[in-house]
């Protein structure tokens, strides 16, 4: 069960109406290494992982939904008043033809989200290594979006999200150490 | 000197069609170095932590657009 708090994890400020930026940001919404993939990957892997790390997957999977909500807010603000002409100029003409200005789970090239982006191997080490890789890939994606963006307010929010990827990667690496059961034994191989 | 960004130098040919990038930089964030988090690391204040995205100073690694920094852009 979840309890919903009706506010964003970090304030989302957008200074310009810029649908092109929304097109890039959608990568973190419905892309392979986006927040939706992350949330569903972790919350699904929980069931078949040793109980010592279930709580971590629950916590991080839940936080990913908070990030998804921030990304959604950014995309919404960047496109909500964009005219069809502006959408077309931003390369979102085909998106507009299908969805108007609605959000959709797709990547920045318009490819719909698919469950093949995530995996559950049932092997705890394989799953956690996938999670670590996913966090590093999401961190890199945030860097490239910051490089593409000229909106300082938006970049402030993206910087926060990138920092969270670093922390999540750290915690997943600690989870691997816990499962290796050699943590703190001061044993040298 | 320790840094969270590493550089390397791709091969540049005199026949490269685009102006060659002589030095490339990539991020190596602090989580790659710390291992299992040791106890009693220095913390941000709660207010600072909410802005930074982490409670732990050792894990704080803000990213700024390097192309803007090169043009003299000012990280806030």
Coordinates of C-alpha atoms in Angstrom, one line a residue:
Chain A
X1 CA 0.0 0.0 0.0
X2 CA 1.1 3.5 -0.7
X3 CA 0.4 6.8 1.0
X4 CA 0.3 9.8 -1.4
X5 CA 1.6 13.2 -0.5
X6 CA 0.2 15.8 -2.7
X7 CA 3.4 17.7 -3.4
X8 CA 6.6 17.3 -5.5
X9 CA 9.8 15.9 -4.1
X10 CA 11.6 19.0 -5.4
X11 CA 10.1 22.1 -6.8
X12 CA 9.8 22.2 -10.6
X13 CA 10.4 25.6 -12.1
X14 CA 10.4 26.2 -15.8
X15 CA 11.3 29.6 -17.2
X16 CA 10.5 29.3 -20.9
X17 CA 7.8 27.7 -23.1
X18 CA 10.1 25.3 -24.9
X19 CA 8.5 22.2 -26.5
X20 CA 11.9 21.1 -27.9
X21 CA 13.2 20.6 -24.4
X22 CA 10.1 18.6 -23.6
X23 CA 10.9 16.3 -26.5
X24 CA 14.3 15.6 -24.9
X25 CA 12.9 15.2 -21.4
X26 CA 10.4 12.6 -22.5
X27 CA 13.4 10.2 -22.6
X28 CA 13.3 10.2 -18.8
X29 CA 9.6 9.7 -18.8
X30 CA 9.1 6.7 -21.1
X31 CA 12.6 5.9 -22.2
X32 CA 14.6 2.7 -21.5
X33 CA 16.5 4.3 -18.7
X34 CA 13.7 6.6 -17.6
X35 CA 11.9 6.9 -14.3
X36 CA 9.0 4.7 -15.3
X37 CA 11.3 1.8 -16.3
X38 CA 13.2 2.3 -13.0
X39 CA 10.1 2.3 -10.8
X40 CA 8.6 -0.8 -12.4
X41 CA 11.9 -2.6 -12.5
X42 CA 12.6 -2.3 -8.8
X43 CA 9.1 -2.8 -7.5
X44 CA 8.8 -5.9 -9.6
X45 CA 12.2 -7.4 -8.6
X46 CA 11.3 -7.1 -4.9
X47 CA 9.3 -10.4 -4.9
X48 CA 12.2 -12.6 -5.7
X49 CA 15.1 -11.0 -3.9
X50 CA 16.5 -11.9 -0.4
X51 CA 14.5 -10.2 2.3
X52 CA 17.5 -8.1 3.4
X53 CA 17.2 -5.9 0.4
X54 CA 13.5 -5.9 -0.3
X55 CA 13.0 -2.7 1.7
X56 CA 15.7 -0.9 -0.4
X57 CA 13.9 -1.8 -3.7
X58 CA 10.6 -0.7 -2.2
X59 CA 12.0 2.7 -1.1
X60 CA 13.9 3.4 -4.3
X61 CA 11.1 2.1 -6.5
X62 CA 8.7 4.4 -4.7
X63 CA 11.0 7.4 -5.0
X64 CA 11.3 6.8 -8.8
X65 CA 7.5 7.5 -9.0
X66 CA 8.2 10.8 -7.3
X67 CA 10.8 11.5 -9.9
X68 CA 8.4 10.4 -12.7
X69 CA 5.9 13.0 -11.3
X70 CA 8.6 15.7 -11.4
X71 CA 9.5 14.9 -15.0
X72 CA 5.8 14.8 -16.0
X73 CA 5.4 18.3 -14.4
X74 CA 8.4 19.6 -16.4
X75 CA 7.1 18.2 -19.7
X76 CA 3.6 19.5 -19.0
X77 CA 4.8 23.0 -18.2
X78 CA 7.0 23.1 -21.3
X79 CA 4.2 22.1 -23.6
X80 CA 0.8 23.0 -22.1
X81 CA 0.3 26.2 -24.1
X82 CA 2.3 25.3 -27.1
X83 CA 0.4 25.7 -30.4
X84 CA 0.3 23.0 -33.1
X85 CA 2.8 25.2 -35.0
X86 CA 5.2 25.3 -32.1
X87 CA 4.8 21.5 -31.6
X88 CA 5.6 21.0 -35.2
X89 CA 8.6 23.2 -35.1
X90 CA 9.9 21.3 -32.0
X91 CA 9.7 18.0 -34.0
X92 CA 6.5 17.0 -32.0
X93 CA 4.1 17.2 -35.0
X94 CA 3.7 13.5 -35.1
X95 CA 3.2 13.4 -31.3
X96 CA 0.5 16.2 -31.6
X97 CA -1.3 14.2 -34.4
X98 CA -1.8 11.3 -32.0
X99 CA -1.9 12.9 -28.5
X100 CA -2.6 16.6 -28.8
X101 CA -0.5 18.1 -26.0
X102 CA -1.1 15.1 -23.7
X103 CA 1.9 13.3 -22.1
X104 CA 2.6 9.8 -23.2
X105 CA 5.0 7.0 -22.1
X106 CA 7.4 7.1 -25.1
X107 CA 11.1 7.9 -25.5
X108 CA 12.4 11.1 -27.1
X109 CA 12.2 9.5 -30.6
X110 CA 8.5 8.7 -30.0
X111 CA 8.9 5.0 -29.5
X112 CA 6.3 3.8 -26.9
X113 CA 7.5 2.4 -23.6
X114 CA 7.9 -1.4 -23.5
X115 CA 8.4 -4.0 -20.7
X116 CA 11.5 -5.2 -22.6
X117 CA 13.3 -2.2 -21.1
X118 CA 13.3 -4.0 -17.8
X119 CA 14.4 -7.4 -16.6
X120 CA 13.8 -9.7 -13.7
X121 CA 16.3 -12.5 -13.8
X122 CA 15.5 -14.0 -10.3
X123 CA 19.3 -14.0 -9.6
X124 CA 19.9 -11.3 -6.9
X125 CA 23.3 -10.3 -8.1
X126 CA 22.2 -10.2 -11.8
X127 CA 19.2 -8.1 -10.8
X128 CA 21.1 -5.7 -8.6
X129 CA 23.9 -5.2 -11.2
X130 CA 21.2 -4.3 -13.7
X131 CA 19.8 -1.8 -11.2
X132 CA 23.3 -0.2 -10.7
X133 CA 23.8 0.0 -14.5
X134 CA 20.3 1.6 -14.9
X135 CA 21.1 4.3 -12.3
X136 CA 24.4 5.1 -14.0
X137 CA 22.7 5.3 -17.4
X138 CA 20.0 7.6 -16.0
X139 CA 22.7 9.8 -14.5
X140 CA 24.3 10.1 -17.9
X141 CA 21.0 10.8 -19.6
X142 CA 20.5 13.7 -17.1
X143 CA 23.9 15.1 -18.0
X144 CA 23.1 15.1 -21.7
X145 CA 19.7 16.7 -21.2
X146 CA 21.4 19.4 -19.0
X147 CA 23.9 19.9 -21.9
X148 CA 21.0 20.4 -24.3
X149 CA 19.0 22.7 -22.1
X150 CA 19.4 26.4 -21.7
X151 CA 16.8 26.7 -18.9
X152 CA 18.6 27.4 -15.6
X153 CA 15.5 26.7 -13.5
X154 CA 14.8 23.4 -15.2
X155 CA 18.5 22.4 -14.9
X156 CA 18.3 23.0 -11.2
X157 CA 15.6 20.3 -10.9
X158 CA 17.5 18.0 -13.3
X159 CA 20.7 18.4 -11.1
X160 CA 18.7 17.3 -8.1
X161 CA 17.4 14.2 -10.0
X162 CA 20.9 13.4 -11.2
X163 CA 22.2 13.5 -7.6
X164 CA 19.5 11.0 -6.6
X165 CA 20.7 8.6 -9.3
X166 CA 24.2 8.7 -7.6
X167 CA 22.7 7.9 -4.2
X168 CA 20.6 5.1 -5.6
X169 CA 23.6 3.6 -7.4
X170 CA 25.5 3.8 -4.1
X171 CA 22.7 2.0 -2.2
X172 CA 22.4 -0.8 -4.8
X173 CA 26.2 -1.3 -4.6
X174 CA 25.8 -1.6 -0.8
X175 CA 23.0 -4.1 -1.3
X176 CA 25.4 -6.3 -3.3
X177 CA 27.9 -6.0 -0.4
X178 CA 25.2 -7.1 2.0
X179 CA 24.4 -10.1 -0.1
X180 CA 28.1 -11.1 -0.4
X181 CA 28.0 -11.3 3.4
X182 CA 31.7 -10.4 3.7
X183 CA 30.9 -6.8 4.7
X184 CA 32.9 -5.7 7.8
X185 CA 34.7 -9.1 8.2
X186 CA 38.1 -7.6 7.5
X187 CA 39.0 -10.6 5.5
X188 CA 41.6 -10.4 2.7
X189 CA 41.3 -12.5 -0.4
Chain B
X1 CA 44.9 15.7 -7.4
X2 CA 41.6 13.8 -6.9
X3 CA 38.8 14.9 -9.2
X4 CA 35.3 13.6 -10.0
X5 CA 35.8 14.2 -13.7
X6 CA 38.4 12.3 -15.8
X7 CA 39.7 13.3 -19.2
X8 CA 41.1 11.4 -22.2
X9 CA 42.4 12.4 -25.6
X10 CA 40.7 10.8 -28.7
X11 CA 42.9 10.4 -31.8
X12 CA 42.4 13.3 -34.2
X13 CA 43.1 12.8 -37.8
X14 CA 44.0 15.7 -40.2
X15 CA 41.1 14.4 -42.3
X16 CA 38.4 14.6 -39.6
X17 CA 35.4 16.3 -41.2
X18 CA 34.3 18.1 -37.9
X19 CA 36.6 20.2 -35.8
X20 CA 38.2 17.6 -33.6
X21 CA 37.5 17.5 -29.9
X22 CA 41.0 17.1 -28.4
X23 CA 40.0 16.4 -24.9
X24 CA 36.9 14.5 -23.7
X25 CA 35.6 14.5 -20.1
X26 CA 33.5 12.0 -18.3
X27 CA 32.0 11.9 -14.8
X28 CA 33.2 9.5 -12.1
X29 CA 30.8 10.3 -9.3
X30 CA 31.7 9.7 -5.6
X31 CA 29.7 6.5 -5.2
X32 CA 32.4 4.7 -7.3
X33 CA 35.0 5.3 -4.7
X34 CA 33.4 5.1 -1.2
X35 CA 32.3 1.5 -1.1
X36 CA 29.9 0.6 1.8
X37 CA 29.2 3.9 3.5
X38 CA 31.3 4.3 6.6
X39 CA 29.5 5.6 9.8
X40 CA 29.6 9.3 10.9
X41 CA 30.2 11.0 7.6
X42 CA 29.7 14.7 7.6
X43 CA 26.1 15.8 6.9
X44 CA 24.4 18.8 5.3
X45 CA 21.8 20.7 7.4
X46 CA 18.3 19.4 6.7
X47 CA 17.5 22.5 4.6
X48 CA 20.8 22.2 2.5
X49 CA 20.2 18.5 2.1
X50 CA 16.7 19.0 0.6
X51 CA 18.3 21.2 -2.1
X52 CA 21.4 19.2 -2.7
X53 CA 19.5 15.9 -3.1
X54 CA 21.6 14.1 -0.5
X55 CA 22.2 14.3 3.2
X56 CA 25.9 13.3 2.8
X57 CA 28.5 15.9 1.8
X58 CA 30.7 13.1 0.4
X59 CA 28.1 12.1 -2.1
X60 CA 27.3 15.6 -3.4
X61 CA 28.5 16.0 -7.0
X62 CA 26.5 18.7 -8.9
X63 CA 26.7 18.7 -12.7
X64 CA 26.9 21.8 -14.9
X65 CA 26.7 22.0 -18.7
X66 CA 30.4 21.9 -19.7
X67 CA 29.8 23.8 -22.9
X68 CA 28.3 26.7 -21.0
X69 CA 31.1 26.6 -18.4
X70 CA 33.6 26.8 -21.2
X71 CA 31.8 30.0 -22.5
X72 CA 32.1 31.5 -19.0
X73 CA 28.7 30.5 -17.8
X74 CA 28.2 30.9 -14.1
X75 CA 27.1 27.8 -12.1
X76 CA 24.6 29.1 -9.5

